[in-house]
Each structure stands twice: as structure tokens, then as C-alpha cells.
Short mmCIF file of C-alpha atoms in Angstrom, two decimals:
data_model
loop_
_atom_site.label_atom_id
_atom_site.label_comp_id
_atom_site.label_asym_id
_atom_site.label_seq_id
_atom_site.Cartn_x
_atom_site.Cartn_y
_atom_site.Cartn_z
CA SER A 84 -75.87 32.64 26.64
CA SER A 85 -73.35 32.32 24.04
CA SER A 86 -72.13 35.85 24.59
CA GLN A 87 -70.99 34.89 28.38
CA LEU A 88 -67.33 34.37 28.84
CA LYS A 89 -66.64 30.88 29.75
CA PRO A 90 -63.43 30.02 31.89
CA PRO A 91 -60.35 28.98 30.01
CA TYR A 92 -60.49 24.98 30.90
CA GLN A 93 -64.21 25.01 28.96
CA GLY A 94 -63.00 26.90 25.79
CA ARG A 95 -62.67 25.01 22.24
CA GLY A 96 -59.25 24.21 22.21
CA SER A 97 -58.91 22.99 25.81
CA LEU A 98 -59.82 20.29 27.95
CA THR A 99 -62.97 20.60 29.98
CA THR A 100 -62.50 19.70 33.51
CA ARG A 101 -64.11 16.14 33.40
CA ASN A 102 -62.06 15.40 30.26
CA MET A 103 -58.96 16.30 32.25
CA ALA A 104 -59.88 13.72 34.66
CA THR A 105 -60.18 11.25 32.20
CA VAL A 106 -56.76 11.85 31.00
CA HIS A 107 -55.30 11.34 34.33
CA ARG A 108 -56.79 8.24 35.31
CA GLY A 109 -56.08 5.24 33.89
CA GLY A 110 -52.95 3.41 32.13
CA GLY A 111 -51.29 1.67 29.55
CA ALA A 112 -53.03 1.41 26.09
CA SER A 113 -56.40 2.64 27.85
CA ARG A 114 -54.94 5.78 28.57
CA THR A 115 -53.63 6.38 25.20
CA ASN A 116 -56.95 5.65 24.00
CA GLN A 117 -58.62 8.26 26.39
CA VAL A 118 -55.88 10.88 25.74
CA SER A 119 -57.11 10.61 21.89
CA ALA A 120 -60.69 10.84 22.69
CA ALA A 121 -60.36 14.02 24.85
CA ALA A 122 -58.08 15.44 22.25
CA ALA A 123 -60.63 14.93 19.67
CA SER A 124 -63.10 16.48 21.94
CA GLY A 125 -61.79 19.49 23.34
CA GLY A 126 -59.74 20.46 19.55
CA VAL A 127 -56.12 19.94 21.54
CA GLU A 128 -53.39 18.62 19.59
CA GLU A 129 -52.77 14.87 20.41
CA ASP A 130 -49.06 15.62 20.41
CA THR A 131 -49.49 18.10 23.53
CA LEU A 132 -51.26 15.16 25.40
CA ARG A 133 -49.13 12.87 25.17
CA PRO A 134 -47.77 11.36 28.76
CA ARG A 135 -44.40 12.44 29.91
CA PHE A 136 -41.31 9.80 30.18
CA ARG A 137 -41.82 8.46 34.09
CA LEU A 138 -38.62 7.01 35.21
CA ARG A 139 -40.95 4.57 37.67
CA ASP A 140 -42.23 3.17 34.04
CA VAL A 141 -39.09 1.82 32.85
CA SER A 142 -38.32 -1.96 34.42
CA GLU A 143 -34.76 -3.03 35.51
CA TRP A 144 -34.31 -5.27 32.23
CA GLN A 145 -35.31 -1.96 29.83
CA CYS A 146 -32.18 0.25 31.69
CA LEU A 147 -30.13 -3.00 31.42
CA ALA A 148 -30.78 -3.22 27.40
CA VAL A 149 -29.80 0.23 27.18
CA PHE A 150 -26.53 -0.34 29.32
CA VAL A 151 -25.94 -2.89 27.31
CA ALA A 152 -26.23 -1.55 23.98
CA VAL A 153 -24.04 1.49 24.83
CA ASN A 154 -21.23 -0.52 26.16
CA SER A 155 -21.00 -3.12 23.55
CA VAL A 156 -20.94 0.17 20.95
CA LEU A 157 -18.10 1.77 22.93
CA PHE A 158 -16.26 -1.61 23.53
CA SER A 159 -16.70 -2.09 19.47
CA TRP A 160 -14.89 1.02 18.66
CA LEU A 161 -11.76 0.59 20.90
CA ILE A 162 -11.35 -2.44 19.25
CA PHE A 163 -11.25 -1.42 16.12
CA THR A 164 -9.17 1.64 16.63
CA ARG A 165 -6.90 -0.06 18.99
CA ASP A 166 -4.05 0.76 16.55
CA ALA A 167 -4.54 4.40 16.78
CA GLY A 168 -5.18 4.87 20.35
CA VAL A 169 -2.45 3.32 22.55
CA THR A 170 -1.65 6.88 24.33
CA PRO A 171 -2.73 8.45 27.12
CA PRO A 172 -5.81 9.12 27.43
CA TYR A 173 -6.93 6.65 25.44
CA LEU A 174 -4.55 4.04 26.87
CA HIS A 175 -5.92 4.52 30.06
CA LEU A 176 -9.81 4.75 28.93
CA ARG A 177 -8.83 1.03 27.13
CA GLN A 178 -7.44 -0.22 30.49
CA VAL A 179 -10.01 0.82 32.52
CA MET A 180 -12.84 -0.50 30.25
CA ALA A 181 -10.55 -3.94 30.07
CA GLY A 182 -11.04 -4.37 33.84
CA GLY A 183 -14.68 -3.11 33.65
CA VAL A 184 -16.55 -4.95 31.22
CA ALA A 185 -14.39 -7.97 32.50
CA ALA A 186 -15.75 -7.45 35.97
CA ALA A 187 -19.92 -7.02 34.51
CA LEU A 188 -20.15 -10.15 32.79
CA ALA A 189 -18.64 -11.64 36.27
CA GLU A 190 -21.15 -9.67 38.05
CA THR A 191 -24.23 -10.81 36.04
CA ALA A 192 -22.85 -14.49 36.07
CA PHE A 193 -22.93 -14.40 40.26
CA TYR A 194 -25.28 -11.95 41.06
CA PRO A 195 -27.48 -13.96 42.93
CA ILE A 196 -24.54 -15.18 45.27
CA GLU A 197 -24.64 -11.38 45.84
CA VAL A 198 -27.89 -10.96 46.40
CA ALA A 199 -27.96 -13.57 49.06
CA LYS A 200 -24.70 -11.87 50.55
CA ILE A 201 -26.82 -8.79 51.01
CA ARG A 202 -29.88 -10.30 52.56
CA MET A 203 -27.44 -12.07 54.94
CA GLN A 204 -25.76 -8.81 56.14
CA THR A 205 -29.06 -6.67 56.16
CA SER A 206 -30.76 -9.48 58.60
CA SER A 207 -30.24 -8.51 62.01
CA GLN A 208 -30.85 -11.78 63.51
CA SER A 209 -29.37 -13.23 66.72
CA LYS A 210 -26.22 -15.97 66.59
CA ASP A 211 -28.81 -18.75 67.03
CA GLU A 212 -31.17 -17.54 64.08
CA ARG A 213 -28.49 -16.59 61.73
CA ARG A 214 -29.37 -18.10 58.42
CA GLY A 215 -26.41 -19.84 55.91
CA LEU A 216 -25.84 -19.10 52.34
CA TRP A 217 -27.89 -22.17 51.14
CA SER A 218 -30.67 -21.67 53.98
CA THR A 219 -31.17 -17.80 52.70
CA PHE A 220 -31.42 -19.35 49.00
CA ASN A 221 -33.84 -21.31 50.22
CA LYS A 222 -36.07 -19.43 51.68
CA MET A 223 -35.69 -16.51 48.57
CA PHE A 224 -36.83 -19.40 46.30
CA LYS A 225 -40.02 -20.04 48.41
CA GLU A 226 -40.83 -16.55 48.64
CA GLU A 227 -40.31 -14.45 45.86
CA GLY A 228 -39.11 -17.37 43.17
CA ALA A 229 -36.08 -17.74 40.94
CA ARG A 230 -36.73 -14.71 39.45
CA VAL A 231 -35.53 -12.56 41.88
CA LEU A 232 -32.07 -13.68 42.04
CA TRP A 233 -31.20 -11.96 38.42
CA GLY A 234 -33.59 -8.78 38.76
CA PRO A 235 -33.74 -6.30 41.43
CA GLY A 236 -30.63 -4.29 41.57
CA LEU A 237 -28.60 -5.56 38.39
CA LEU A 238 -28.09 -2.53 36.51
CA ALA A 239 -26.76 -0.82 39.44
CA GLY A 240 -24.44 -3.57 40.24
CA CYS A 241 -23.19 -3.61 36.70
CA LEU A 242 -22.81 0.20 36.84
CA ARG A 243 -20.90 -0.01 39.63
CA ALA A 244 -18.88 -2.83 38.35
CA LEU A 245 -18.05 -1.58 34.96
CA VAL A 246 -16.99 2.02 36.89
CA TYR A 247 -15.42 0.98 40.01
CA GLN A 248 -13.74 -2.13 39.20
CA GLY A 249 -12.58 -0.71 36.25
CA LEU A 250 -11.36 2.51 37.67
CA ARG A 251 -9.30 0.21 40.13
CA LEU A 252 -8.28 -2.46 37.88
CA GLY A 253 -7.69 -0.35 35.02
CA LEU A 254 -5.81 2.38 36.78
CA PHE A 255 -3.65 -0.03 39.45
CA PRO A 256 -0.77 -0.61 36.67
CA PRO A 257 0.19 3.51 35.78
CA VAL A 258 -1.16 4.32 40.08
CA ARG A 259 1.81 2.20 40.83
CA ILE A 260 4.33 2.81 38.55
CA ALA A 261 3.98 6.63 39.12
CA LEU A 262 4.70 5.82 42.50
CA THR A 263 7.31 3.88 42.20
CA LYS A 264 9.06 6.83 40.27
CA GLY A 265 7.85 9.25 42.74
CA MET A 266 9.04 6.88 45.49
CA ALA A 267 12.88 6.26 44.23
CA THR A 268 12.96 10.46 43.20
CA LEU A 269 12.30 10.94 47.31
CA GLY A 270 14.55 8.58 48.34
CA GLY A 271 16.91 10.11 46.02
CA LEU A 272 16.44 13.33 47.87
CA VAL A 273 16.69 12.02 51.32
CA GLY A 274 19.84 9.71 50.45
CA VAL A 275 17.79 6.67 50.67
CA SER A 276 18.26 3.86 47.53
CA ILE A 277 14.69 2.55 46.64
CA ALA A 278 14.50 -0.31 44.11
CA GLN A 279 11.72 0.24 41.21
CA GLY A 280 11.69 -3.16 40.10
CA GLY A 281 8.07 -4.50 40.19
CA GLY A 282 6.97 -1.46 41.88
CA GLY A 283 7.94 -2.55 45.51
CA LEU A 284 5.45 -3.74 48.36
CA SER A 285 4.81 -0.24 49.74
CA ALA A 286 3.75 1.17 46.00
CA ARG A 287 1.55 -1.62 45.46
CA ILE A 288 -0.68 -1.32 48.43
CA LEU A 289 -0.46 2.77 48.00
CA ALA A 290 -2.01 2.19 44.66
CA GLY A 291 -4.24 -0.21 45.50
CA LEU A 292 -5.25 2.12 48.38
CA VAL A 293 -5.66 5.26 45.90
CA THR A 294 -7.78 3.37 43.44
CA GLY A 295 -10.12 1.82 45.55
CA SER A 296 -10.87 4.90 47.39
CA VAL A 297 -11.39 6.60 44.44
CA GLY A 298 -13.51 4.72 42.87
CA ALA A 299 -15.65 3.75 45.86
CA MET A 300 -16.42 7.64 46.25
CA LEU A 301 -17.82 7.72 42.62
CA CYS A 302 -19.69 4.80 42.98
CA ASN A 303 -21.18 5.04 46.36
CA PRO A 304 -24.96 5.59 44.98
CA LEU A 305 -24.49 2.75 42.94
CA ASP A 306 -23.80 0.69 45.63
CA LEU A 307 -26.67 2.11 47.81
CA ALA A 308 -29.01 1.29 45.06
CA LYS A 309 -27.96 -2.52 44.73
CA VAL A 310 -28.23 -2.89 48.17
CA LEU A 311 -31.95 -1.43 48.20
CA MET A 312 -33.05 -2.89 45.34
CA THR A 313 -32.01 -6.31 46.73
CA ALA A 314 -32.47 -5.62 50.80
CA GLU A 315 -35.52 -7.77 52.30
CA ARG A 316 -36.94 -4.76 53.90
CA THR A 317 -36.78 -2.57 50.95
CA ARG A 318 -37.34 -4.80 47.75
CA GLY A 319 -40.72 -4.12 45.66
CA GLN A 320 -40.34 -0.11 46.46
CA TYR A 321 -38.64 1.14 43.21
CA SER A 322 -39.08 -0.36 39.71
CA ASN A 323 -35.50 -0.04 38.83
CA SER A 324 -32.04 1.25 40.04
CA MET A 325 -32.24 4.48 38.71
CA HIS A 326 -35.14 4.90 40.15
CA ALA A 327 -34.56 4.12 43.70
CA LEU A 328 -30.98 6.55 43.05
CA ALA A 329 -33.72 9.55 42.19
CA CYS A 330 -36.26 8.60 44.99
CA VAL A 331 -33.19 8.59 47.55
CA ALA A 332 -32.34 11.84 46.31
CA GLN A 333 -35.68 13.66 46.32
CA GLN A 334 -36.55 12.33 49.42
CA GLU A 335 -32.97 12.71 51.44
CA GLY A 336 -30.80 15.01 49.12
CA VAL A 337 -27.68 14.13 47.08
CA ARG A 338 -25.14 14.30 49.61
CA LYS A 339 -26.44 13.29 52.94
CA GLY A 340 -29.02 10.14 50.58
CA LEU A 341 -26.78 8.92 47.76
CA TRP A 342 -23.73 9.40 49.84
CA ARG A 343 -25.22 7.75 52.99
CA ALA A 344 -22.16 6.17 54.49
CA SER A 345 -19.65 6.78 52.05
CA GLY A 346 -17.26 6.98 54.75
CA VAL A 347 -17.13 2.82 55.61
CA THR A 348 -17.55 2.17 51.95
CA VAL A 349 -14.35 4.28 50.82
CA LEU A 350 -12.67 2.51 53.81
CA ARG A 351 -13.69 -1.05 52.70
CA ALA A 352 -12.59 -0.40 49.40
CA ALA A 353 -9.02 1.20 50.00
CA LEU A 354 -8.65 -1.88 52.42
CA ALA A 355 -10.15 -4.43 50.00
CA SER A 356 -8.20 -3.16 47.02
CA ALA A 357 -5.24 -2.97 48.61
CA ALA A 358 -5.46 -6.33 49.71
CA GLN A 359 -6.60 -7.93 46.59
CA LEU A 360 -4.17 -6.03 43.65
CA THR A 361 -1.45 -6.03 45.97
CA ALA A 362 -2.24 -9.42 46.40
CA TYR A 363 -2.68 -10.53 42.96
CA ASP A 364 0.59 -7.97 41.33
CA TYR A 365 2.59 -9.63 44.28
CA ALA A 366 1.65 -13.20 43.90
CA LYS A 367 1.86 -13.06 39.83
CA ALA A 368 5.27 -11.95 39.95
CA LEU A 369 6.33 -15.05 42.11
CA LEU A 370 4.44 -17.12 40.15
CA ARG A 371 6.01 -16.31 37.02
CA GLY A 372 9.47 -16.14 38.91
CA GLY A 373 12.29 -17.26 36.75
CA ALA A 374 10.17 -18.36 33.84
CA GLY A 375 12.11 -16.70 30.75
CA SER A 376 9.77 -17.34 28.68
CA ALA A 377 6.71 -14.66 28.22
CA ALA A 378 4.18 -17.30 27.31
CA VAL A 379 4.82 -18.66 30.70
CA HIS A 380 5.08 -15.29 32.21
CA GLU A 381 1.64 -14.80 31.18
CA ALA A 382 0.04 -18.53 31.39
CA THR A 383 -3.44 -18.82 32.65
CA TRP A 384 -1.94 -21.04 35.54
CA VAL A 385 -0.19 -18.04 36.81
CA HIS A 386 -3.65 -16.07 36.80
CA LEU A 387 -5.95 -18.24 38.33
CA GLY A 388 -2.87 -18.77 41.11
CA ALA A 389 -2.84 -15.18 41.67
CA SER A 390 -6.37 -14.80 41.67
CA VAL A 391 -7.10 -17.23 44.01
CA ALA A 392 -4.32 -15.38 46.60
CA ALA A 393 -6.14 -11.94 45.64
CA ALA A 394 -9.69 -13.53 46.56
CA VAL A 395 -8.55 -14.35 50.14
CA ALA A 396 -7.07 -11.28 50.80
CA TYR A 397 -10.12 -9.52 49.70
CA THR A 398 -12.92 -11.26 51.45
CA THR A 399 -10.44 -11.08 54.65
CA ALA A 400 -10.05 -7.36 54.62
CA SER A 401 -13.29 -6.05 53.69
CA ALA A 402 -15.57 -8.33 55.64
CA PRO A 403 -16.43 -6.16 58.59
CA ALA A 404 -16.67 -3.07 56.75
CA ASP A 405 -18.93 -4.71 54.04
CA LEU A 406 -20.97 -6.21 56.94
CA ILE A 407 -21.55 -2.36 58.26
CA LYS A 408 -21.92 -0.68 54.78
CA SER A 409 -24.90 -3.02 53.69
CA ARG A 410 -26.66 -2.28 57.41
CA VAL A 411 -25.96 1.38 57.24
CA MET A 412 -27.57 1.77 53.80
CA ALA A 413 -30.14 -0.65 54.38
CA GLN A 414 -31.84 1.25 57.25
CA PRO A 415 -34.89 3.35 56.68
CA CYS A 416 -34.78 6.75 56.55
CA GLY A 417 -35.20 8.95 60.06
CA PRO A 418 -33.97 9.95 63.04
CA GLU A 419 -33.32 6.49 64.78
CA ARG A 420 -30.61 5.75 61.72
CA LEU A 421 -27.25 4.71 63.21
CA GLY A 422 -24.01 6.01 61.71
CA PRO A 423 -21.17 3.32 61.11
CA MET A 424 -19.50 3.55 64.30
CA GLY A 425 -23.27 3.01 66.20
CA CYS A 426 -24.35 0.17 63.75
CA ALA A 427 -20.75 -1.96 64.70
CA VAL A 428 -21.19 -1.39 68.41
CA GLN A 429 -24.91 -2.51 68.20
CA THR A 430 -23.93 -5.53 65.68
CA VAL A 431 -20.83 -6.94 68.56
CA ARG A 432 -23.04 -6.29 71.35
CA SER A 433 -26.48 -8.34 70.03
CA GLU A 434 -24.87 -10.62 67.94
CA GLY A 435 -21.27 -11.12 68.98
CA ILE A 436 -17.58 -10.12 67.31
CA GLY A 437 -18.24 -12.94 64.97
CA ALA A 438 -20.94 -10.87 63.40
CA LEU A 439 -18.66 -8.80 61.53
CA TRP A 440 -17.44 -11.96 59.58
CA THR A 441 -21.60 -12.64 58.76
CA GLY A 442 -21.13 -13.66 55.14
CA TRP A 443 -17.94 -14.18 54.70
CA ALA A 444 -18.32 -17.65 53.45
CA ALA A 445 -21.03 -16.15 51.52
CA SER A 446 -18.42 -13.50 50.00
CA THR A 447 -15.87 -16.06 49.48
CA GLY A 448 -17.67 -18.55 48.13
CA ARG A 449 -18.81 -15.58 45.50
CA LEU A 450 -15.64 -13.51 45.09
CA LEU A 451 -13.53 -16.72 44.10
CA PRO A 452 -15.52 -17.63 41.38
CA VAL A 453 -15.91 -14.05 40.24
CA VAL A 454 -11.83 -13.70 40.51
CA LEU A 455 -11.16 -16.62 38.72
CA VAL A 456 -13.02 -14.97 36.01
CA VAL A 457 -12.18 -11.35 35.98
CA PHE A 458 -8.04 -11.20 36.48
CA PRO A 459 -8.02 -13.97 33.35
CA LEU A 460 -10.70 -12.49 31.30
CA MET A 461 -9.33 -8.96 31.93
CA GLU A 462 -5.71 -9.81 30.95
CA ARG A 463 -7.30 -11.12 27.51
CA LEU A 464 -9.45 -8.24 27.70
CA ARG A 465 -6.07 -6.07 27.94
CA LEU A 466 -4.39 -7.63 24.89
CA LEU A 467 -7.47 -7.50 22.58
CA LEU A 468 -7.69 -4.13 23.24
CA GLY A 469 -3.92 -3.42 22.54
CA VAL A 470 -2.84 -2.96 26.11
CA SER A 471 -0.05 -4.62 27.82
CA ALA A 472 -0.35 -7.06 30.66
CA PHE A 473 -1.37 -5.95 34.18
#
């Protein structure tokens, strides 16, 4: 009878069981129509039935659009206020943005080579079956099409370039100067004379180690997301880079999941940064040598020559740790997952010692044009933002 109490889900103002099932099925435009119809029949306000935002429904390109918009606004503000913000911390922010934006642009331009490098590193193959760079490109084109080259993982790659490269490229000069002064002070206390001119080789190496390791530790989750989005065994499991991070954090935890292989990542970054930034800074000082003109000091050919030395030093120092890092990150979750040392031992036993430099040609081929773009562009952006040369 009408006087009987009805369950809460059957009363007016609530969804019936059938309507609730209707709302939870389907997607896209049909889902919107179903929600509206269910709201009209049940008397519920339509606003309360709108589907919640889900990270997996957002594409990589939509995330990239937000990333570009936010950084465009920030970079424009730094340009328009460059005469007002020339002291710390605004000076350091400008230095970081100059290096980060230059690296992010280069990451986007040469991302296909990065995808091929990760595919080569994360595929366990014998020495006879190992693919080269162009064979890997050919395989990806045939099986996945050209879209894969500028799709999965690009957001994580650009974010990592902005933060990691921005920190190590932007903070290297002030850290080097601080270390030089500190070493000179310490030398005075112990009675040893340490020249401050140019920073010295030891100050350059220490500055590269510090800035590289700090940036790598902070950006390890982004490095992981890029590998997961591009590795052959995990591609297609995530809709965007942020979705990959959320899934890993939910399934494996923040520390054990997002900072997986952080030790080898930090080691790689510290070695690579120390080698690359020391080589660039030292080569730049040698190339401009006794030139008295400021224009010659910061000539393009000086930047390009120093960039070549930086690229070779970077790939040679980081190749083994880079390969181990990619393979550890690409392993599926489970008790059989190997740590960095176990992965290195297994790689050497099954593929030989030369396998530790697998992808060296791809890394060099990718890094050389990248470095030839990043360092000269960074020097120009530093001047645009009101910061002195590197």
C-alpha cells in the first residue's frame, strides 16, 4: 500500500536500483544522456549525478596542453619582470627556468630517439639478437605506427627535463662558486692555497655531483613514468604519465613504487652531471682562452664546441647505470624483481660486459643533437631572462 515504507533508494528524490545501474553503465555522450534521464525520473538534481573526474580518462596530449600553458605564463612573467627580479631567489628561479625550458624543448624535438633507446635497453636479448637503433625504429613503425614516437611518456619526459635539467643546469654555476669559496676558505684554514679563478676542476666535479643527484632524486617518479609509458612490456597499460604514477603509487606504495631504482638513478645522474657539466664548463673556458672580446667569449662556436665535449663525456659516464636503471624500472611487480646489482650481474652473465653499453650509440645519437641545442639555447634564454652566461 501507499502507506508502506519504501527503501531509501526507491523513494522520490533518489535513484532506483535500475536507474543506478543505468548511470553506472556506458560512457561518453550516452552516459550524459543516461544520467539526465535518471535524474529526471528520480527527481534528483542533475549536478549531483555528474561523473567525477578520472585521471585515466585524460589523454597524454591533454596533459601536455596544460603543461605548456602553465609554463608559457610563468616564462612570460619572468621575461616581463626581468629588470625587477635579479636577486635570489628570483635569480635562481630564472636560471632554473632557462635550463629547464631549453631542455624541455629539446626533449620534445628528439623524443623518438629516446623511445628507441628505452626499447633497446628494456628488451633482454642475446648478443646475436640485439637490435640496433634503426632496426628498433623499423620494428616500432611496423607494429605501432609513427604515433608512438611522440605519444606515450612525452609529458613525463618534458616535466623531468624542466625540473631535473633545470635544477642541474641552473644551479651548477652558483653551487660551483659557493664550493670554490668554501674550498678557498678551508684551504686558508689549513694553510693550503686554492685558486678561485674559474672554480677549479674539483669544484666543478663536486657541483655536478650535487646538482645532478638532487635533481635525480626529486624526479625519479617522472623518470619511472617515462619508462613505463614507453617500454614494450608495459605500453598501453596507462592513459597518461600521471595515470601511470597514480597506479604505481596505489599498487606498490609511494616509496617502494615511485622511487623504484632511485639509487641507480641518482648514481647515474651524479656521474653524468659531473662529467657533462665539468666537460662543458672546462671546454668552454679553454675554447675562449685568451680572447679579450666579450663577444668571442660567448660566441656560438664556443658553445657548440663545448657541447660536443659535454655529450661524449655524458654518454660514456652514464651508459651502464642508464641501462640498469631502465631495466629495473621496467620489471613487473613481484617477488622475482631484481635489484640494481642483481640486474647488472644477470645482464653481464647472459649478454656479456658489452651489454652494459647497449644503446650507447642511440644515447650518443640522441644526446649530441640535444646538447647542441640545449646549451646554446640555454645561454640565449639566460640572457633573455636577465641572467649572466653559464
